[in-house]
Each structure stands twice: as structure tokens, then as C-alpha cells.
């Protein structure tokens, strides 16, 4: 059974930093496109950042220059370094791993940015 597990969320003050981690028990992890998504209360889940098997990255405009996504195929992990956090970054952050046409999801980790 595939397991996708996120960690690293928490409460942080505006301007602070957090690093999210996601590990997966996927045989073909290295060919997956990896993404971090977030969902704030009352909103739809949105893509925050993604990284392809070739390490090409893509960011939502609202996080460009503040967030960095990276992957470690040996560890079967994907990370999201979040700097200069803002209250509007608050939400549940989900790791999504897409292989061919199927996306595997974790249960999410809460990030709250508040003073």
C-alpha cells in the first residue's frame, strides 16, 4: 500500500520560515512529478509549487521568490522551503505525487502564519 506522509507544519509568525517534508513509499518515485498544494478554509486546493523528474520547477505567483521546492529521489522525498511567510500562506499543505495520470496524496500538514 502506497504511503505519502507530510511533516513540518506548525505555527509561525509573519516573516518566519518553515520547511515541509514529504516521503513516499512509491516504487517509481523518480519518474513522478511532485507537487505541494495548499487549501485554506472555504477555498479550493491550489498548486503552490511543483518539480518534474528532470528537476524543472514551477511556482504559483503568490509564492515565487519566497518558496523553494526540491526533491531527493534516493530518499524518495520532496521538500518545500518557505521563507518570508505571510498570513495568507495559512492552510493545509498537501503533497501530491503524479505518476502518469494518477496522483497519490498525503493527508496534509497544517501551516498557520499568525502573530
mmCIF file of C-alpha atoms in Angstrom:
data_model
loop_
_atom_site.group_PDB
_atom_site.id
_atom_site.type_symbol
_atom_site.label_atom_id
_atom_site.label_comp_id
_atom_site.label_asym_id
_atom_site.label_seq_id
_atom_site.Cartn_x
_atom_site.Cartn_y
_atom_site.Cartn_z
ATOM 1 C CA UNK A 1 0.000 0.000 0.000
ATOM 2 C CA UNK A 2 1.346 3.401 -1.009
ATOM 3 C CA UNK A 3 2.009 5.832 1.807
ATOM 4 C CA UNK A 4 2.578 9.548 1.329
ATOM 5 C CA UNK A 5 3.450 11.355 4.548
ATOM 6 C CA UNK A 6 3.907 15.086 5.060
ATOM 7 C CA UNK A 7 5.582 16.729 8.044
ATOM 8 C CA UNK A 8 6.994 20.068 9.160
ATOM 9 C CA UNK A 9 3.891 22.189 9.519
ATOM 10 C CA UNK A 10 3.174 24.363 12.522
ATOM 11 C CA UNK A 11 2.528 27.849 13.823
ATOM 12 C CA UNK A 12 4.921 30.579 12.736
ATOM 13 C CA UNK A 13 4.940 34.362 12.939
ATOM 14 C CA UNK A 14 4.731 36.502 9.803
ATOM 15 C CA UNK A 15 8.167 36.774 8.234
ATOM 16 C CA UNK A 16 9.219 33.404 9.606
ATOM 17 C CA UNK A 17 10.223 30.197 7.847
ATOM 18 C CA UNK A 18 9.156 26.576 7.747
ATOM 19 C CA UNK A 19 10.410 23.546 5.855
ATOM 20 C CA UNK A 20 7.882 20.927 4.816
ATOM 21 C CA UNK A 21 8.912 17.374 4.017
ATOM 22 C CA UNK A 22 7.090 14.590 2.226
ATOM 23 C CA UNK A 23 8.173 10.991 1.870
ATOM 24 C CA UNK A 24 6.520 8.297 -0.192
ATOM 25 C CA UNK A 25 6.707 4.543 -0.415
ATOM 26 C CA UNK A 26 6.448 4.584 -4.208
ATOM 27 C CA UNK A 27 8.452 2.250 -6.386
ATOM 28 C CA UNK A 28 8.542 4.717 -9.317
ATOM 29 C CA UNK A 29 9.061 7.869 -7.254
ATOM 30 C CA UNK A 30 11.847 9.088 -9.524
ATOM 31 C CA UNK A 31 9.544 9.407 -12.562
ATOM 32 C CA UNK A 32 6.844 11.299 -10.704
ATOM 33 C CA UNK A 33 6.037 14.975 -10.899
ATOM 34 C CA UNK A 34 5.944 16.159 -7.302
ATOM 35 C CA UNK A 35 3.774 18.978 -6.082
ATOM 36 C CA UNK A 36 2.892 20.907 -2.976
ATOM 37 C CA UNK A 37 -0.666 22.146 -2.794
ATOM 38 C CA UNK A 38 -2.495 24.125 -0.149
ATOM 39 C CA UNK A 39 -6.077 24.610 0.850
ATOM 40 C CA UNK A 40 -7.299 27.457 3.021
ATOM 41 C CA UNK A 41 -10.703 27.253 4.737
ATOM 42 C CA UNK A 42 -13.514 27.831 2.258
ATOM 43 C CA UNK A 43 -11.259 27.675 -0.783
ATOM 44 C CA UNK A 44 -10.251 25.094 -3.354
ATOM 45 C CA UNK A 45 -6.954 23.280 -3.212
ATOM 46 C CA UNK A 46 -4.349 25.146 -5.251
ATOM 47 C CA UNK A 47 -0.942 24.250 -6.597
ATOM 48 C CA UNK A 48 1.851 26.050 -4.745
ATOM 49 C CA UNK A 49 4.911 24.503 -6.375
ATOM 50 C CA UNK A 50 5.869 21.524 -8.487
ATOM 51 C CA UNK A 51 9.033 19.800 -9.670
ATOM 52 C CA UNK A 52 9.365 17.432 -12.616
ATOM 53 C CA UNK A 53 11.523 14.297 -12.862
ATOM 54 C CA UNK A 54 14.111 16.473 -14.601
ATOM 55 C CA UNK A 55 14.009 18.980 -11.705
ATOM 56 C CA UNK A 56 12.223 21.746 -13.592
ATOM 57 C CA UNK A 57 10.255 23.798 -11.102
ATOM 58 C CA UNK A 58 7.070 25.819 -11.251
ATOM 59 C CA UNK A 59 5.629 28.181 -8.637
ATOM 60 C CA UNK A 60 2.392 29.983 -8.024
ATOM 61 C CA UNK A 61 2.844 33.698 -8.481
ATOM 62 C CA UNK A 62 1.995 34.405 -4.847
ATOM 63 C CA UNK A 63 4.976 32.363 -3.548
ATOM 64 C CA UNK A 64 7.590 32.986 -6.248
ATOM 65 C CA UNK A 65 10.820 34.178 -4.707
ATOM 66 C CA UNK A 66 9.802 33.030 -1.208
ATOM 67 C CA UNK A 67 9.276 29.263 -1.545
ATOM 68 C CA UNK A 68 11.671 26.658 -2.932
ATOM 69 C CA UNK A 69 10.732 23.110 -3.877
ATOM 70 C CA UNK A 70 13.339 20.360 -4.110
ATOM 71 C CA UNK A 71 13.451 16.588 -4.415
ATOM 72 C CA UNK A 72 15.676 13.741 -3.313
ATOM 73 C CA UNK A 73 14.977 10.612 -5.345
ATOM 74 C CA UNK A 74 17.307 8.500 -3.216
ATOM 75 C CA UNK A 75 15.302 9.334 -0.095
ATOM 76 C CA UNK A 76 12.005 9.378 -2.048
ATOM 77 C CA UNK A 77 11.342 12.802 -0.589
ATOM 78 C CA UNK A 78 10.195 16.231 -1.669
ATOM 79 C CA UNK A 79 10.686 19.395 0.322
ATOM 80 C CA UNK A 80 9.209 22.870 0.422
ATOM 81 C CA UNK A 81 11.295 25.599 1.994
ATOM 82 C CA UNK A 82 9.013 28.503 2.866
ATOM 83 C CA UNK A 83 10.528 31.859 3.763
ATOM 84 C CA UNK A 84 9.038 35.281 4.469
ATOM 85 C CA UNK A 85 5.752 33.664 5.379
ATOM 86 C CA UNK A 86 2.573 35.722 5.271
ATOM 87 C CA UNK A 87 -0.796 35.209 6.962
ATOM 88 C CA UNK A 88 -2.274 34.392 3.551
ATOM 89 C CA UNK A 89 0.031 31.360 3.353
ATOM 90 C CA UNK A 90 -2.066 29.741 6.077
ATOM 91 C CA UNK A 91 -3.703 26.470 5.123
ATOM 92 C CA UNK A 92 -3.352 22.721 4.948
ATOM 93 C CA UNK A 93 -0.422 21.772 2.743
ATOM 94 C CA UNK A 94 -0.677 18.546 0.768
ATOM 95 C CA UNK A 95 1.958 16.588 -1.076
ATOM 96 C CA UNK A 96 0.815 15.196 -4.412
ATOM 97 C CA UNK A 97 2.843 12.737 -6.463
ATOM 98 C CA UNK A 98 1.689 12.273 -10.046
ATOM 99 C CA UNK A 99 2.851 9.257 -11.987
ATOM 100 C CA UNK A 100 1.402 9.016 -15.482
ATOM 101 C CA UNK A 101 -2.204 10.078 -14.891
ATOM 102 C CA UNK A 102 -2.645 9.162 -11.213
ATOM 103 C CA UNK A 103 -1.925 11.378 -8.219
ATOM 104 C CA UNK A 104 -1.106 9.977 -4.808
ATOM 105 C CA UNK A 105 -1.974 12.272 -1.894
ATOM 106 C CA UNK A 106 -0.906 12.630 1.689
ATOM 107 C CA UNK A 107 -3.273 13.682 4.456
ATOM 108 C CA UNK A 108 -1.744 17.134 4.724
ATOM 109 C CA UNK A 109 0.041 19.221 7.318
ATOM 110 C CA UNK A 110 -1.324 22.436 8.823
ATOM 111 C CA UNK A 111 0.607 25.672 8.388
ATOM 112 C CA UNK A 112 -0.597 28.680 10.347
ATOM 113 C CA UNK A 113 1.034 32.085 9.943
ATOM 114 C CA UNK A 114 -0.099 34.398 12.693
ATOM 115 C CA UNK A 115 1.249 36.800 15.277
#
